[in-house]
Tab-separated table of C-alpha atoms in Angstrom:
chain	number	residue	atom	x	y	z
A	1	UNK	CA	-36.283	-40.501	105.468
A	2	UNK	CA	-35.965	-38.688	102.351
A	3	UNK	CA	-38.429	-34.895	102.142
A	4	UNK	CA	-40.472	-33.738	99.336
A	5	UNK	CA	-38.457	-31.954	97.777
A	6	UNK	CA	-36.314	-35.049	97.683
A	7	UNK	CA	-38.667	-37.655	96.388
A	8	UNK	CA	-39.942	-34.837	93.518
A	9	UNK	CA	-36.270	-34.492	91.621
A	10	UNK	CA	-36.621	-36.783	88.692
A	11	UNK	CA	-33.911	-39.352	88.298
A	12	UNK	CA	-31.781	-38.070	86.270
A	13	UNK	CA	-30.855	-34.947	88.238
A	14	UNK	CA	-30.607	-36.246	91.742
A	15	UNK	CA	-28.120	-38.609	89.100
A	16	UNK	CA	-26.387	-35.450	88.098
A	17	UNK	CA	-26.270	-34.037	91.015
A	18	UNK	CA	-24.056	-36.443	92.905
A	19	UNK	CA	-22.070	-36.738	89.977
A	20	UNK	CA	-21.412	-33.016	90.193
A	21	UNK	CA	-21.071	-33.113	94.465
A	22	UNK	CA	-18.139	-35.867	93.866
A	23	UNK	CA	-16.467	-33.918	90.747
A	24	UNK	CA	-16.103	-31.119	93.314
A	25	UNK	CA	-14.224	-32.756	95.227
A	26	UNK	CA	-11.724	-34.611	92.558
A	27	UNK	CA	-13.250	-37.956	91.028
A	28	UNK	CA	-12.940	-38.304	87.459
A	29	UNK	CA	-14.447	-41.407	87.973
A	30	UNK	CA	-17.778	-39.084	88.191
A	31	UNK	CA	-16.466	-36.680	85.437
A	32	UNK	CA	-16.648	-39.646	83.276
A	33	UNK	CA	-19.989	-40.516	84.208
A	34	UNK	CA	-21.015	-36.952	83.773
A	35	UNK	CA	-19.641	-36.981	80.503
A	36	UNK	CA	-21.093	-40.448	79.343
A	37	UNK	CA	-25.373	-39.212	80.211
A	38	UNK	CA	-24.589	-35.461	79.326
A	39	UNK	CA	-22.737	-35.629	76.242
A	40	UNK	CA	-25.924	-35.495	73.320
A	41	UNK	CA	-27.262	-32.865	74.893
A	42	UNK	CA	-24.047	-30.588	74.911
A	43	UNK	CA	-22.555	-31.524	71.889
A	44	UNK	CA	-26.039	-31.408	69.824
A	45	UNK	CA	-26.764	-27.572	71.789
A	46	UNK	CA	-23.304	-26.404	70.847
A	47	UNK	CA	-23.957	-28.320	66.907
A	48	UNK	CA	-27.210	-26.112	66.922
A	49	UNK	CA	-25.611	-22.857	67.958
A	50	UNK	CA	-22.377	-22.323	66.070
A	51	UNK	CA	-23.609	-25.109	62.517
A	52	UNK	CA	-19.379	-26.363	62.813
A	53	UNK	CA	-18.697	-30.130	64.058
A	54	UNK	CA	-15.340	-28.536	64.699
A	55	UNK	CA	-16.208	-25.864	66.609
A	56	UNK	CA	-19.308	-27.481	68.945
A	57	UNK	CA	-16.209	-30.140	69.212
A	58	UNK	CA	-13.617	-27.955	71.639
A	59	UNK	CA	-17.005	-26.081	73.384
A	60	UNK	CA	-18.357	-29.273	74.032
A	61	UNK	CA	-14.393	-30.259	75.626
A	62	UNK	CA	-13.986	-26.635	77.303
A	63	UNK	CA	-17.771	-27.008	78.703
A	64	UNK	CA	-16.766	-30.491	80.512
A	65	UNK	CA	-13.309	-28.328	81.479
A	66	UNK	CA	-15.142	-26.294	83.352
A	67	UNK	CA	-17.577	-28.717	85.289
A	68	UNK	CA	-14.424	-30.598	85.747
A	69	UNK	CA	-12.784	-26.960	87.077
A	70	UNK	CA	-16.025	-25.014	88.535
A	71	UNK	CA	-18.234	-28.058	90.126
A	72	UNK	CA	-18.192	-26.004	93.537
A	73	UNK	CA	-19.635	-23.168	91.661
A	74	UNK	CA	-22.786	-25.095	90.979
A	75	UNK	CA	-25.592	-24.777	93.712
A	76	UNK	CA	-29.033	-27.059	93.513
A	77	UNK	CA	-31.474	-23.726	94.691
A	78	UNK	CA	-30.101	-21.903	91.455
A	79	UNK	CA	-31.877	-24.724	89.202
A	80	UNK	CA	-31.379	-28.319	88.075
A	81	UNK	CA	-27.690	-29.172	87.151
A	82	UNK	CA	-29.249	-30.576	84.025
A	83	UNK	CA	-30.362	-26.628	83.449
A	84	UNK	CA	-27.096	-25.960	84.474
A	85	UNK	CA	-25.261	-27.963	82.329
A	86	UNK	CA	-27.266	-26.388	79.547
A	87	UNK	CA	-26.686	-23.263	80.815
A	88	UNK	CA	-22.584	-23.878	80.832
A	89	UNK	CA	-22.807	-25.086	77.367
A	90	UNK	CA	-24.957	-22.310	75.844
A	91	UNK	CA	-22.929	-19.854	76.639
A	92	UNK	CA	-19.421	-21.475	75.510
A	93	UNK	CA	-21.225	-21.365	72.099
A	94	UNK	CA	-22.107	-18.036	72.017
A	95	UNK	CA	-18.863	-16.912	73.339
A	96	UNK	CA	-17.618	-18.375	70.354
A	97	UNK	CA	-19.415	-17.178	68.064
A	98	UNK	CA	-18.856	-13.397	69.277
A	99	UNK	CA	-15.312	-14.183	69.480
A	100	UNK	CA	-15.423	-16.177	65.709
A	101	UNK	CA	-17.674	-12.571	64.492
A	102	UNK	CA	-15.664	-10.350	65.816
A	103	UNK	CA	-12.197	-12.050	65.044
A	104	UNK	CA	-13.605	-11.840	60.848
A	105	UNK	CA	-14.940	-8.625	61.544
A	106	UNK	CA	-11.463	-7.220	62.373
A	107	UNK	CA	-10.295	-9.317	59.694
A	108	UNK	CA	-12.318	-7.485	56.873
A	109	UNK	CA	-12.009	-4.415	58.332
A	110	UNK	CA	-8.676	-4.548	58.172
A	111	UNK	CA	-8.350	-6.127	54.638
A	112	UNK	CA	-10.479	-3.415	53.490
A	113	UNK	CA	-8.423	-1.103	54.545
A	114	UNK	CA	-5.887	-2.018	52.700
A	115	UNK	CA	-5.969	-0.267	49.183
A	116	UNK	CA	-5.876	-3.144	46.455
A	117	UNK	CA	-3.262	-1.019	44.335
A	118	UNK	CA	-0.645	-0.418	47.112
A	119	UNK	CA	1.997	-3.104	46.461
A	120	UNK	CA	2.270	-4.896	49.835
A	121	UNK	CA	5.619	-3.442	52.238
A	122	UNK	CA	7.898	-6.307	51.250
A	123	UNK	CA	7.431	-5.558	47.471
A	124	UNK	CA	10.151	-3.183	46.571
A	125	UNK	CA	10.303	-2.314	43.178
A	126	UNK	CA	13.734	-4.017	42.974
A	127	UNK	CA	11.553	-7.122	44.367
A	128	UNK	CA	9.226	-7.132	41.529
A	129	UNK	CA	11.816	-6.172	39.061
A	130	UNK	CA	13.589	-9.425	39.978
A	131	UNK	CA	10.302	-11.136	40.166
A	132	UNK	CA	9.648	-10.296	36.818
A	133	UNK	CA	13.250	-11.505	35.173
A	134	UNK	CA	12.495	-14.943	36.910
A	135	UNK	CA	8.827	-15.384	35.610
A	136	UNK	CA	10.110	-14.057	31.764
A	137	UNK	CA	13.208	-16.532	32.136
A	138	UNK	CA	10.828	-19.223	33.035
A	139	UNK	CA	8.300	-18.473	29.894
A	140	UNK	CA	11.980	-19.602	27.625
A	141	UNK	CA	12.525	-23.074	29.193
A	142	UNK	CA	11.339	-25.669	27.975
A	143	UNK	CA	7.463	-26.807	28.931
A	144	UNK	CA	8.630	-30.247	31.762
A	145	UNK	CA	11.986	-27.870	32.419
A	146	UNK	CA	9.651	-25.144	33.950
A	147	UNK	CA	7.034	-27.104	35.441
A	148	UNK	CA	9.533	-29.324	37.333
A	149	UNK	CA	11.394	-26.361	38.829
A	150	UNK	CA	7.883	-24.355	39.487
A	151	UNK	CA	6.774	-27.094	41.302
A	152	UNK	CA	10.089	-27.045	43.650
A	153	UNK	CA	10.698	-23.872	43.974
A	154	UNK	CA	7.104	-22.258	44.001
A	155	UNK	CA	5.607	-25.265	45.459
A	156	UNK	CA	7.951	-26.989	48.113
A	157	UNK	CA	7.955	-30.014	46.459
A	158	UNK	CA	10.611	-32.663	46.108
A	159	UNK	CA	12.387	-33.875	42.702
A	160	UNK	CA	10.182	-37.576	44.086
A	161	UNK	CA	7.457	-35.904	45.073
A	162	UNK	CA	7.662	-33.798	41.322
A	163	UNK	CA	8.392	-37.380	39.627
A	164	UNK	CA	4.885	-38.482	41.012
A	165	UNK	CA	3.178	-35.502	40.264
A	166	UNK	CA	4.563	-35.633	37.329
A	167	UNK	CA	4.392	-39.286	36.240
A	168	UNK	CA	8.344	-39.369	35.210
A	169	UNK	CA	11.224	-41.442	36.283
A	170	UNK	CA	12.890	-39.890	39.092
A	171	UNK	CA	15.905	-39.603	36.054
A	172	UNK	CA	14.164	-36.937	33.869
A	173	UNK	CA	13.520	-35.508	36.297
A	174	UNK	CA	16.401	-34.645	38.052
A	175	UNK	CA	17.954	-34.135	34.327
A	176	UNK	CA	14.788	-31.857	33.480
A	177	UNK	CA	15.306	-29.734	36.446
A	178	UNK	CA	19.158	-29.415	36.258
A	179	UNK	CA	19.311	-28.384	32.285
A	180	UNK	CA	16.395	-26.004	33.376
A	181	UNK	CA	18.945	-24.641	35.947
A	182	UNK	CA	20.948	-24.270	33.969
A	183	UNK	CA	19.131	-21.961	30.890
A	184	UNK	CA	18.340	-19.733	33.693
A	185	UNK	CA	21.296	-19.418	34.958
A	186	UNK	CA	22.451	-18.191	31.222
A	187	UNK	CA	19.182	-16.070	30.785
A	188	UNK	CA	19.292	-14.425	34.264
A	189	UNK	CA	23.186	-14.093	33.924
A	190	UNK	CA	22.855	-11.855	30.387
A	191	UNK	CA	20.477	-9.566	32.073
A	192	UNK	CA	17.725	-10.678	29.749
């Protein structure tokens, strides 16, 4: 005969307690059932705290992974199974929020510490001069030659992709690039 305490526990809490007990013994199907019963509550709370679907998805996955890994940590005398799940979710979501906030504030602080008038370390005087020479040489090309070369070298597109983007035949794009590169060699070779 069930005790008075057992009969007062709502059916959901009893079911969750049984599932968590099975999960602690390695029962994967119990985790699936727990997931089906509690996904909307776990995801809903994570989304409410984080206000980002991808981050809520990540926290939801973390919570169910933690349940799988630590189901043996649940003790009924410390609260209901649903309260335990909600506490896990809330803790994970707040940890994620703090972590993201801290990361952003560190990035902002690092960005703020770099004076805007200082060139990046890899931008030497020689590099700046070469870049200026190339930019000036590119400005001397016909517009279609310049555009096709910029798409290839600065945007990483293939000649086929350039052809599609510019809505021109592939052979035409190849001709523009060949002529443009020849002209660039002449301009840069002459020291401009």
